[in-house]
PDB file of C-alpha atoms and ligand atoms in Angstrom:
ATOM      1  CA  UNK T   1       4.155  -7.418  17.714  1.00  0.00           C
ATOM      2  CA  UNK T   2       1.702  -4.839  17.384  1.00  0.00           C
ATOM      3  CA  UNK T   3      -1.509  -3.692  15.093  1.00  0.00           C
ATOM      4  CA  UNK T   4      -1.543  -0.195  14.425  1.00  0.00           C
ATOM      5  CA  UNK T   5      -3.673   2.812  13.892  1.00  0.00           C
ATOM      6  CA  UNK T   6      -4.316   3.284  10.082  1.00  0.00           C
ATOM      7  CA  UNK T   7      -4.740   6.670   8.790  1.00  0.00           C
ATOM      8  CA  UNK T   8      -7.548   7.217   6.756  1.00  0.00           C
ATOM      9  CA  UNK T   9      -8.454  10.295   4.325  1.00  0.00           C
ATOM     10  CA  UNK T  10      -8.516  12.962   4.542  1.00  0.00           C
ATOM     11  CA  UNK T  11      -5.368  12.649   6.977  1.00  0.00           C
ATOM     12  CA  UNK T  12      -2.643  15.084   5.102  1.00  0.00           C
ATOM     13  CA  UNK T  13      -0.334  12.479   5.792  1.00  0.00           C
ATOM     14  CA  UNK T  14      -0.956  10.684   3.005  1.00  0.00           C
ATOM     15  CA  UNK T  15      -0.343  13.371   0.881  1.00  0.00           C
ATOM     16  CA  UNK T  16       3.454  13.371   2.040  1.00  0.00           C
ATOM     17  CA  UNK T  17       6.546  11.615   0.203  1.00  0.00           C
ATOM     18  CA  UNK T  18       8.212   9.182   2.493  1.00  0.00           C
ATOM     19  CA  UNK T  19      11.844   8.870   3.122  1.00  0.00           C
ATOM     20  CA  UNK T  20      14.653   6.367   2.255  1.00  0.00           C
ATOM     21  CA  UNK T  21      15.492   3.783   5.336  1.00  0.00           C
ATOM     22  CA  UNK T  22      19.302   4.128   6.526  1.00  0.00           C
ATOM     23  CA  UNK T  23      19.914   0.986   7.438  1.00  0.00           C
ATOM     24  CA  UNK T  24      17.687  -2.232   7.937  1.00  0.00           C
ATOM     25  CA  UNK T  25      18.173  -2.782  11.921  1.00  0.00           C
ATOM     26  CA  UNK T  26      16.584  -4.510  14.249  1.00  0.00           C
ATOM     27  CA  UNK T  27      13.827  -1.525  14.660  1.00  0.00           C
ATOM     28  CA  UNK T  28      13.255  -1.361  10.723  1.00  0.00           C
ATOM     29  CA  UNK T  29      12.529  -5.188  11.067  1.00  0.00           C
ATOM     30  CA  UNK T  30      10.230  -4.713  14.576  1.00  0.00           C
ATOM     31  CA  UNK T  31       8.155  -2.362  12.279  1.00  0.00           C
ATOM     32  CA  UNK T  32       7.680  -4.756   9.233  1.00  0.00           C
ATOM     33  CA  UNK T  33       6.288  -7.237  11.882  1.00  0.00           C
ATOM     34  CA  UNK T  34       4.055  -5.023  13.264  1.00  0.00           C
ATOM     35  CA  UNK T  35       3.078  -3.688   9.872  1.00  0.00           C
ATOM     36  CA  UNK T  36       2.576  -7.294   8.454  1.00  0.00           C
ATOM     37  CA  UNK T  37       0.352  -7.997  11.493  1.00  0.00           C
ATOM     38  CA  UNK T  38      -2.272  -4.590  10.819  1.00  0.00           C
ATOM     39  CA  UNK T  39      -2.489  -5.705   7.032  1.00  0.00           C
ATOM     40  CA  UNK T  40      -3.719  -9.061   8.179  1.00  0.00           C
ATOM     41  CA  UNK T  41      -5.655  -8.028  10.721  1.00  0.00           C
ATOM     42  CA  UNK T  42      -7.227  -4.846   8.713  1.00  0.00           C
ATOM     43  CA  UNK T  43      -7.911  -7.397   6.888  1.00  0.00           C
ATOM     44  CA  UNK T  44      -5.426  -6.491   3.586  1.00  0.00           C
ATOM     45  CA  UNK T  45      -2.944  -7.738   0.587  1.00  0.00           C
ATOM     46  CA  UNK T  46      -0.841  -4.616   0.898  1.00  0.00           C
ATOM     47  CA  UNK T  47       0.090  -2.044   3.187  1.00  0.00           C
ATOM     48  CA  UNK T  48       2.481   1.248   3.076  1.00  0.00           C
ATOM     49  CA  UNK T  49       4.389   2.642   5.825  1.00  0.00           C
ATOM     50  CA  UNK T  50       2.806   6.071   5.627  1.00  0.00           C
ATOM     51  CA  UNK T  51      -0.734   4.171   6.789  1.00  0.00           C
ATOM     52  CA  UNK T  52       0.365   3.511  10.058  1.00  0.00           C
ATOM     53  CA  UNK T  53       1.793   6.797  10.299  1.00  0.00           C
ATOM     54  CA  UNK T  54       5.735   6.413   9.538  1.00  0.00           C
ATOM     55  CA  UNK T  55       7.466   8.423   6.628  1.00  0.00           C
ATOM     56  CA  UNK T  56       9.543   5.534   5.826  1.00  0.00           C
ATOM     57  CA  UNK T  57       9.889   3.937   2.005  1.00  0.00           C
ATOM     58  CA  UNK T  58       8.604   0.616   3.204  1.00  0.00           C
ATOM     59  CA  UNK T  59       5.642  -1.287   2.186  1.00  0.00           C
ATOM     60  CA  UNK T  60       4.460  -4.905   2.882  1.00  0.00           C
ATOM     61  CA  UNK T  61       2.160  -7.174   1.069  1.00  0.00           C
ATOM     62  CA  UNK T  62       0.265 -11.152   0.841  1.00  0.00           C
ATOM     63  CA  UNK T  63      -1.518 -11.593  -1.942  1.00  0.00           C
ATOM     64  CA  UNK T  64      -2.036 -15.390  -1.338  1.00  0.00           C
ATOM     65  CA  UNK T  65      -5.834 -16.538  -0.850  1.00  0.00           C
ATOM     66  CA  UNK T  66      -7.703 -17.875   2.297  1.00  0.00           C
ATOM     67  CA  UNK T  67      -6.831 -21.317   0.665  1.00  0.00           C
ATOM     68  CA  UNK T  68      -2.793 -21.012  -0.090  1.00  0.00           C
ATOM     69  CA  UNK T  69      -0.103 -20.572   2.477  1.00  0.00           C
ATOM     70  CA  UNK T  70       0.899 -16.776   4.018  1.00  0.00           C
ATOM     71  CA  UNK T  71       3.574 -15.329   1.418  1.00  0.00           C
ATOM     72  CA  UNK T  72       4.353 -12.368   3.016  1.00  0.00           C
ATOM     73  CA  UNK T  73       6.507  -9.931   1.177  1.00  0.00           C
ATOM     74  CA  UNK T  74       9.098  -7.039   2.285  1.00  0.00           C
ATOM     75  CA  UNK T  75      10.096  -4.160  -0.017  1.00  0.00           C
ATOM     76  CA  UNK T  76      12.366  -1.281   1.871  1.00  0.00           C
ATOM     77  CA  UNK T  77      13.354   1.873  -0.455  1.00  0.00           C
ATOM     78  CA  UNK T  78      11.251  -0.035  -3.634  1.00  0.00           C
ATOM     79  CA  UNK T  79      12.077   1.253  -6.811  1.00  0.00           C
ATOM     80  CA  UNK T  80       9.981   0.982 -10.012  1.00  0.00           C
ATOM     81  CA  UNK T  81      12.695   0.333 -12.862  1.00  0.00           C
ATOM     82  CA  UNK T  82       9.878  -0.940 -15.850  1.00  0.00           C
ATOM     83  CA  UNK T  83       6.916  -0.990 -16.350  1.00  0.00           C
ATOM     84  CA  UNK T  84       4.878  -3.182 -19.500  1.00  0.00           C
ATOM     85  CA  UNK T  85       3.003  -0.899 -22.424  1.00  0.00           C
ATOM     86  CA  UNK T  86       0.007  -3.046 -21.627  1.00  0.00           C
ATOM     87  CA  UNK T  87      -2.323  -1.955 -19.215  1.00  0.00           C
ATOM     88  CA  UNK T  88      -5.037  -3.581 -16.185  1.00  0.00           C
ATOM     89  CA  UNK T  89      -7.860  -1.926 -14.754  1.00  0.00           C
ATOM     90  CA  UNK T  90      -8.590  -3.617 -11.204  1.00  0.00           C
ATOM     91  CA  UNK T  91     -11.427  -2.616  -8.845  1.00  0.00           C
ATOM     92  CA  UNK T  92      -9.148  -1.109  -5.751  1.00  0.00           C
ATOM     93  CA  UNK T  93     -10.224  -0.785  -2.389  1.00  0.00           C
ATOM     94  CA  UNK T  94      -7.126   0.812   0.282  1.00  0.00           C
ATOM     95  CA  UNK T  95      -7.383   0.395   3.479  1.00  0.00           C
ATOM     96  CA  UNK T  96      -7.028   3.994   3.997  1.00  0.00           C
ATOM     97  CA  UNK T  97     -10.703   4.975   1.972  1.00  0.00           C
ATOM     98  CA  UNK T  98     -12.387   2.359   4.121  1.00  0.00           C
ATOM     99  CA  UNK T  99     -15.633   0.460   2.206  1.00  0.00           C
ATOM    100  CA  UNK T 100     -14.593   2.498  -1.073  1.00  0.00           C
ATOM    101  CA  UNK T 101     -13.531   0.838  -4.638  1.00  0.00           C
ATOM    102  CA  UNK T 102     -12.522   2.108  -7.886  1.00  0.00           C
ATOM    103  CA  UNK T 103     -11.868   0.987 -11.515  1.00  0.00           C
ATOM    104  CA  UNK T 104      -8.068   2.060 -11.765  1.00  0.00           C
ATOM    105  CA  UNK T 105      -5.901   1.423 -14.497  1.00  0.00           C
ATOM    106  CA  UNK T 106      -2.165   0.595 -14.410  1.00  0.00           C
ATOM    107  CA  UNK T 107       0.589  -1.027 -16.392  1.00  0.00           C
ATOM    108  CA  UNK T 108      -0.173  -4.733 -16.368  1.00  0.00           C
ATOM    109  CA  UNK T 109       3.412  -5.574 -15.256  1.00  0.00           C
ATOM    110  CA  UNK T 110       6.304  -4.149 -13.511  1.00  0.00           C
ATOM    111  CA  UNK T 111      10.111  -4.695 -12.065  1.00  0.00           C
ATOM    112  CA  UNK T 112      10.948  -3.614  -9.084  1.00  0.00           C
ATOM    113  CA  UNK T 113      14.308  -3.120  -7.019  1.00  0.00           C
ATOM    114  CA  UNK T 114      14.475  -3.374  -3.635  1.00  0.00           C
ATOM    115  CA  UNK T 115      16.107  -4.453  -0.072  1.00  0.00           C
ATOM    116  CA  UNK T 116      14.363  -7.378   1.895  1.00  0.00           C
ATOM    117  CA  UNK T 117      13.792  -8.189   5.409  1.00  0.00           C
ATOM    118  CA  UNK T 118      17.242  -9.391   5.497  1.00  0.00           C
ATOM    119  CA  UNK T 119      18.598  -5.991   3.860  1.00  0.00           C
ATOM    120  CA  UNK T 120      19.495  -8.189   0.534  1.00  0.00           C
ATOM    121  CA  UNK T 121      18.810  -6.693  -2.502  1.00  0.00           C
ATOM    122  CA  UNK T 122      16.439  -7.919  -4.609  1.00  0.00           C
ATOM    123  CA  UNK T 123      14.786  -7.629  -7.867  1.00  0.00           C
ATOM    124  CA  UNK T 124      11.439  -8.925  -8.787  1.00  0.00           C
ATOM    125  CA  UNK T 125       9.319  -9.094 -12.252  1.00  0.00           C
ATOM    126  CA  UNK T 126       5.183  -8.569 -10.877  1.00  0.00           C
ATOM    127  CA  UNK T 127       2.680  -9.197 -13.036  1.00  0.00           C
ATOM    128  CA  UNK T 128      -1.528  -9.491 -12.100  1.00  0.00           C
ATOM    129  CA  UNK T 129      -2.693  -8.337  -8.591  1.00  0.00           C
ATOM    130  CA  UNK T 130       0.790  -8.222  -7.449  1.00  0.00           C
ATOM    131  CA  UNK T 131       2.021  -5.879  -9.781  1.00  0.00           C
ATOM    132  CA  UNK T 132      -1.305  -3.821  -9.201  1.00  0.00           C
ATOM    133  CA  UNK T 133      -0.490  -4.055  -5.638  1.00  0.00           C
ATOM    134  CA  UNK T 134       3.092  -2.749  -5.499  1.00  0.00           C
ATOM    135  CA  UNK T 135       2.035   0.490  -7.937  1.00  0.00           C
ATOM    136  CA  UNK T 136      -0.902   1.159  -5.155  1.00  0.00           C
ATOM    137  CA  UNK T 137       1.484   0.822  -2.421  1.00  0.00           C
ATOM    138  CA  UNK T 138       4.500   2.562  -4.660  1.00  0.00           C
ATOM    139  CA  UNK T 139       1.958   5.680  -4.763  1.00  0.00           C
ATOM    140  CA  UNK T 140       1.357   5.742  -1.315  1.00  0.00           C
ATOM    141  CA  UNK T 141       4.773   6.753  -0.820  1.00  0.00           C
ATOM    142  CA  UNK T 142       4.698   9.349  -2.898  1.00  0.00           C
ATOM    143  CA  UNK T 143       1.374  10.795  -1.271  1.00  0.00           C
ATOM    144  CA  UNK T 144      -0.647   9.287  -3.862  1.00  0.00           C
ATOM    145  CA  UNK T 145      -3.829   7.312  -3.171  1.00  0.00           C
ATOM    146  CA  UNK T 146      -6.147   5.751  -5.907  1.00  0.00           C
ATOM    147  CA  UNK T 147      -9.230   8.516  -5.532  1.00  0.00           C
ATOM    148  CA  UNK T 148      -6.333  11.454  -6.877  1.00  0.00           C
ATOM    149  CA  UNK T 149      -7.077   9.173 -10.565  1.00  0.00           C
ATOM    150  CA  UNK T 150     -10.806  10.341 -10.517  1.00  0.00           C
ATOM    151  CA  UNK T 151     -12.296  13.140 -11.014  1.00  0.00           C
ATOM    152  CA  UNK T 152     -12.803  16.413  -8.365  1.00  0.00           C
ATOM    153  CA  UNK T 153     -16.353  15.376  -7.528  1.00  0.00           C
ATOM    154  CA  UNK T 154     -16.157  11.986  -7.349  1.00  0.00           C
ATOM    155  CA  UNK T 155     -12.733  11.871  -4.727  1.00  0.00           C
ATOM    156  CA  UNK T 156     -15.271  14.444  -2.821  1.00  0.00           C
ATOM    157  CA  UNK T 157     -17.877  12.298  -2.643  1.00  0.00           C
ATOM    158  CA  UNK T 158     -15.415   9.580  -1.801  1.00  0.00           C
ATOM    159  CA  UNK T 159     -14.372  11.312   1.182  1.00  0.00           C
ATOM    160  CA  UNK T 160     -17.265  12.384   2.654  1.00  0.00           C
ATOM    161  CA  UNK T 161     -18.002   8.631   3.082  1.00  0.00           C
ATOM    162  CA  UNK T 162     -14.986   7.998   4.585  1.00  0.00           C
ATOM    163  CA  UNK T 163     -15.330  10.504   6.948  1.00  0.00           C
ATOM    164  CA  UNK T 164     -19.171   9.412   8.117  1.00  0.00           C
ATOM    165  CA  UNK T 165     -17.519   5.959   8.360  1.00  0.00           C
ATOM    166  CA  UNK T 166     -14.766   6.886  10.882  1.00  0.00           C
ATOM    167  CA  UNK T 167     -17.571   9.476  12.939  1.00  0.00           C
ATOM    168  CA  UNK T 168     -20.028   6.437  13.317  1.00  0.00           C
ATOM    169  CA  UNK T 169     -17.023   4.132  13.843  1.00  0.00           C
ATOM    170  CA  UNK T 170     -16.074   6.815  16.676  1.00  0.00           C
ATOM    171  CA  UNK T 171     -19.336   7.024  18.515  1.00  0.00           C
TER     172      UNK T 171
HETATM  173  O1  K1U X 201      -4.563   0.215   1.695  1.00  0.00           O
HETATM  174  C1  K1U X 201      -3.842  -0.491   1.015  1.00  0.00           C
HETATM  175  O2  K1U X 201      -2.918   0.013   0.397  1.00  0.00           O
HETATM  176  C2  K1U X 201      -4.114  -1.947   0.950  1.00  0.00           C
HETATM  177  C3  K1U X 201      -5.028  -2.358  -0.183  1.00  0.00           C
HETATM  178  C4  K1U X 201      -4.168  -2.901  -1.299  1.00  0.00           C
HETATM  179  C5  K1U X 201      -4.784  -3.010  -2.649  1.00  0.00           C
HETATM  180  C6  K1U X 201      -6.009  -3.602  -2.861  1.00  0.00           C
HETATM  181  C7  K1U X 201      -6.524  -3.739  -4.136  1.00  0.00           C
HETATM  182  C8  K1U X 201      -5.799  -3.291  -5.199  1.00  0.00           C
HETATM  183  C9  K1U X 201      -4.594  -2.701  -5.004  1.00  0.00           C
HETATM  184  C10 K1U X 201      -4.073  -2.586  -3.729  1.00  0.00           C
HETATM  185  C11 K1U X 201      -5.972  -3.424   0.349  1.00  0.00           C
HETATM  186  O3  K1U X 201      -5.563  -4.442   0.780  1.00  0.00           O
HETATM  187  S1  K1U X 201      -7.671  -3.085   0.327  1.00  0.00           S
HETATM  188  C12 K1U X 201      -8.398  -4.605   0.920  1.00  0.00           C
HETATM  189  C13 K1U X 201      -8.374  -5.708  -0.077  1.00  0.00           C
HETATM  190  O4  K1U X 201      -8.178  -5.467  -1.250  1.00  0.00           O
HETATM  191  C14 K1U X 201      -8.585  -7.108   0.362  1.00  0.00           C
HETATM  192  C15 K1U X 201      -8.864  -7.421   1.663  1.00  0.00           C
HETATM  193  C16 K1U X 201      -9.051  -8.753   2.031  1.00  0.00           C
HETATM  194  C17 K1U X 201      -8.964  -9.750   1.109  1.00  0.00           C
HETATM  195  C18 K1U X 201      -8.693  -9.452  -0.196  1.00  0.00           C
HETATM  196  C19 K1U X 201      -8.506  -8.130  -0.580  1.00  0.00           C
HETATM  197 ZN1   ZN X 202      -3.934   1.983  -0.217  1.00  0.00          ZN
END
Protein backbone atom coordinates (compact mmCIF):
# COMPACT_ATOMS: atom_id res chain seq x y z
CA UNK A 1 0.00 0.00 0.00
CA UNK A 2 0.80 3.41 -0.69
CA UNK A 3 -0.14 7.26 0.42
CA UNK A 4 -0.36 9.48 -2.35
CA UNK A 5 0.19 12.96 -3.56
CA UNK A 6 -3.11 14.99 -3.18
CA UNK A 7 -3.80 17.66 -5.58
CA UNK A 8 -4.70 20.77 -4.23
CA UNK A 9 -6.32 24.00 -5.98
CA UNK A 10 -5.80 25.48 -8.16
CA UNK A 11 -4.61 22.11 -9.93
CA UNK A 12 -7.01 22.06 -13.27
CA UNK A 13 -7.43 18.62 -12.51
CA UNK A 14 -10.03 19.01 -10.40
CA UNK A 15 -11.92 20.78 -12.72
CA UNK A 16 -12.11 17.53 -14.99
CA UNK A 17 -15.06 14.82 -15.11
CA UNK A 18 -13.74 11.42 -14.29
CA UNK A 19 -14.41 8.30 -16.15
CA UNK A 20 -16.44 5.06 -15.60
CA UNK A 21 -14.13 1.93 -14.28
CA UNK A 22 -14.25 -1.15 -16.84
CA UNK A 23 -13.95 -3.69 -14.71
CA UNK A 24 -13.10 -3.99 -10.87
CA UNK A 25 -9.60 -6.01 -11.11
CA UNK A 26 -7.08 -6.57 -9.04
CA UNK A 27 -5.44 -2.95 -9.97
CA UNK A 28 -8.91 -1.09 -9.37
CA UNK A 29 -8.77 -2.82 -5.86
CA UNK A 30 -4.67 -2.00 -5.32
CA UNK A 31 -5.86 1.66 -5.83
CA UNK A 32 -8.82 1.70 -3.29
CA UNK A 33 -6.15 0.46 -0.74
CA UNK A 34 -3.86 2.93 -1.44
CA UNK A 35 -6.56 5.56 -1.63
CA UNK A 36 -8.12 4.39 1.76
CA UNK A 37 -4.61 4.64 3.27
CA UNK A 38 -3.98 8.77 2.03
CA UNK A 39 -7.58 9.58 3.46
CA UNK A 40 -6.47 8.23 6.79
CA UNK A 41 -3.33 9.42 6.77
CA UNK A 42 -4.32 13.07 5.26
CA UNK A 43 -6.09 12.77 7.93
CA UNK A 44 -9.91 12.51 6.13
CA UNK A 45 -13.68 10.95 6.06
CA UNK A 46 -13.75 11.02 2.28
CA UNK A 47 -11.63 10.99 -0.59
CA UNK A 48 -12.17 11.08 -4.62
CA UNK A 49 -10.08 9.50 -7.13
CA UNK A 50 -9.35 12.69 -9.02
CA UNK A 51 -7.29 13.90 -5.59
CA UNK A 52 -4.67 11.60 -6.01
CA UNK A 53 -4.56 12.29 -9.53
CA UNK A 54 -6.63 9.36 -11.36
CA UNK A 55 -9.71 10.17 -13.68
CA UNK A 56 -11.48 7.24 -12.41
CA UNK A 57 -15.35 7.37 -10.90
CA UNK A 58 -14.17 6.06 -7.58
CA UNK A 59 -14.34 7.57 -4.24
CA UNK A 60 -13.70 6.19 -0.68
CA UNK A 61 -14.88 7.26 2.66
CA UNK A 62 -14.90 6.52 7.01
CA UNK A 63 -16.96 8.56 8.67
CA UNK A 64 -16.64 6.61 12.01
CA UNK A 65 -15.04 8.66 15.04
CA UNK A 66 -11.62 8.26 16.87
CA UNK A 67 -13.83 6.21 19.36
CA UNK A 68 -15.85 3.59 16.91
CA UNK A 69 -14.30 0.94 14.76
CA UNK A 70 -12.77 1.81 10.93
CA UNK A 71 -15.94 1.48 8.50
CA UNK A 72 -14.37 2.02 5.47
CA UNK A 73 -16.54 2.39 2.45
CA UNK A 74 -16.05 1.69 -1.49
CA UNK A 75 -18.21 3.34 -4.17
CA UNK A 76 -16.89 2.61 -8.01
CA UNK A 77 -19.04 4.42 -10.91
CA UNK A 78 -21.52 6.01 -7.82
CA UNK A 79 -24.63 7.18 -9.01
CA UNK A 80 -26.95 9.69 -7.27
CA UNK A 81 -30.60 8.24 -7.98
CA UNK A 82 -32.59 10.65 -5.03
CA UNK A 83 -32.08 13.03 -3.27
CA UNK A 84 -34.59 14.39 0.01
CA UNK A 85 -36.44 18.08 -0.50
CA UNK A 86 -34.93 18.86 2.87
CA UNK A 87 -31.77 20.42 3.04
CA UNK A 88 -28.21 20.53 5.59
CA UNK A 89 -25.74 23.11 5.68
CA UNK A 90 -22.36 21.51 7.10
CA UNK A 91 -19.09 23.42 7.64
CA UNK A 92 -16.79 21.50 4.80
CA UNK A 93 -13.25 21.36 4.79
CA UNK A 94 -11.61 19.03 1.45
CA UNK A 95 -8.58 17.91 1.60
CA UNK A 96 -7.81 19.49 -1.60
CA UNK A 97 -8.37 23.50 -0.11
CA UNK A 98 -6.08 22.57 2.75
CA UNK A 99 -7.00 24.60 6.34
CA UNK A 100 -10.19 26.06 4.43
CA UNK A 101 -14.07 25.53 5.56
CA UNK A 102 -17.30 26.58 4.29
CA UNK A 103 -21.04 26.68 5.22
CA UNK A 104 -22.43 24.50 2.22
CA UNK A 105 -25.78 23.43 1.80
CA UNK A 106 -27.04 20.12 0.36
CA UNK A 107 -30.00 17.80 0.34
CA UNK A 108 -30.14 16.27 3.80
CA UNK A 109 -30.39 12.72 2.35
CA UNK A 110 -29.57 10.75 -0.63
CA UNK A 111 -29.55 7.09 -2.49
CA UNK A 112 -26.92 6.06 -4.15
CA UNK A 113 -26.06 3.11 -6.67
CA UNK A 114 -22.98 1.70 -6.91
CA UNK A 115 -20.31 -1.34 -7.32
CA UNK A 116 -18.21 -2.34 -4.15
CA UNK A 117 -14.83 -3.55 -3.53
CA UNK A 118 -16.03 -6.86 -4.50
CA UNK A 119 -17.64 -5.42 -7.88
CA UNK A 120 -21.30 -6.21 -6.24
CA UNK A 121 -23.74 -3.83 -6.76
CA UNK A 122 -25.06 -2.02 -4.20
CA UNK A 123 -27.52 0.49 -3.16
CA UNK A 124 -27.40 2.60 -0.12
CA UNK A 125 -29.95 5.27 1.58
CA UNK A 126 -27.22 8.22 3.34
CA UNK A 127 -28.47 10.48 5.50
CA UNK A 128 -26.22 13.18 8.02
CA UNK A 129 -22.42 13.52 7.36
CA UNK A 130 -22.51 10.57 5.18
CA UNK A 131 -24.84 11.75 2.81
CA UNK A 132 -22.95 15.22 2.95
CA UNK A 133 -19.92 13.28 2.31
CA UNK A 134 -20.84 11.26 -0.80
CA UNK A 135 -22.40 14.71 -2.60
CA UNK A 136 -18.74 16.36 -1.78
CA UNK A 137 -17.02 13.45 -3.14
CA UNK A 138 -19.93 12.91 -6.03
CA UNK A 139 -18.83 16.62 -7.14
CA UNK A 140 -15.40 15.94 -7.21
CA UNK A 141 -15.96 13.77 -10.02
CA UNK A 142 -17.59 15.99 -11.88
CA UNK A 143 -14.79 18.76 -11.36
CA UNK A 144 -16.71 20.31 -8.71
CA UNK A 145 -15.22 21.36 -5.37
CA UNK A 146 -17.18 23.16 -2.50
CA UNK A 147 -15.48 26.91 -3.06
CA UNK A 148 -17.38 26.84 -6.96
CA UNK A 149 -20.84 27.36 -4.29
CA UNK A 150 -19.42 30.81 -3.15
CA UNK A 151 -19.07 33.68 -4.54
CA UNK A 152 -16.06 35.01 -7.21
CA UNK A 153 -14.20 36.82 -4.45
CA UNK A 154 -14.48 34.71 -1.80
CA UNK A 155 -13.18 31.17 -3.91
CA UNK A 156 -10.26 33.89 -4.79
CA UNK A 157 -9.46 34.59 -1.58
CA UNK A 158 -9.80 30.92 -0.83
CA UNK A 159 -7.17 30.10 -3.15
CA UNK A 160 -4.70 32.39 -2.54
CA UNK A 161 -4.47 30.69 0.90
CA UNK A 162 -4.15 27.55 -0.44
CA UNK A 163 -1.54 28.42 -2.55
CA UNK A 164 0.72 30.31 0.39
CA UNK A 165 0.00 27.04 2.26
CA UNK A 166 1.54 24.63 -0.31
CA UNK A 167 4.70 27.51 -1.06
CA UNK A 168 5.53 27.53 2.77
CA UNK A 169 4.76 23.79 2.91
CA UNK A 170 7.39 23.63 -0.12
CA UNK A 171 10.23 25.58 1.36
O1 LIG B 1 -11.21 16.28 0.35
C1 LIG B 1 -12.17 15.57 0.59
O2 LIG B 1 -13.00 15.36 -0.28
C2 LIG B 1 -12.30 14.97 1.94
C3 LIG B 1 -13.10 15.81 2.91
C4 LIG B 1 -14.50 15.24 2.99
C5 LIG B 1 -15.56 16.09 3.56
C6 LIG B 1 -15.42 16.76 4.76
C7 LIG B 1 -16.45 17.50 5.30
C8 LIG B 1 -17.64 17.56 4.63
C9 LIG B 1 -17.80 16.92 3.45
C10 LIG B 1 -16.77 16.16 2.93
C11 LIG B 1 -12.41 15.75 4.26
O3 LIG B 1 -12.26 14.72 4.82
S1 LIG B 1 -11.82 17.23 4.94
C12 LIG B 1 -11.19 16.72 6.54
C13 LIG B 1 -12.26 16.42 7.53
O4 LIG B 1 -13.39 16.80 7.35
C14 LIG B 1 -11.93 15.64 8.75
C15 LIG B 1 -10.66 15.23 9.03
C16 LIG B 1 -10.40 14.50 10.19
C17 LIG B 1 -11.40 14.18 11.05
C18 LIG B 1 -12.68 14.59 10.79
C19 LIG B 1 -12.95 15.32 9.64
ZN1 LIG C 1 -13.02 17.45 -1.26
Amino acid sequence: MAILPIVTVPDPLLKKVSEPVEKVDDKVRAFLDDMLETMYAAPGIGLAAVQVGKLWRILVIDIASDDEEPNPMYFINPVITWTSEEFNTYNEGCLSIPEQYADVERPAECKVDFIDYNGDEKEIHADGLLATCIQHEMDHLNGVVFIDYLSKIKRGIYVRKVKKLVREKEE
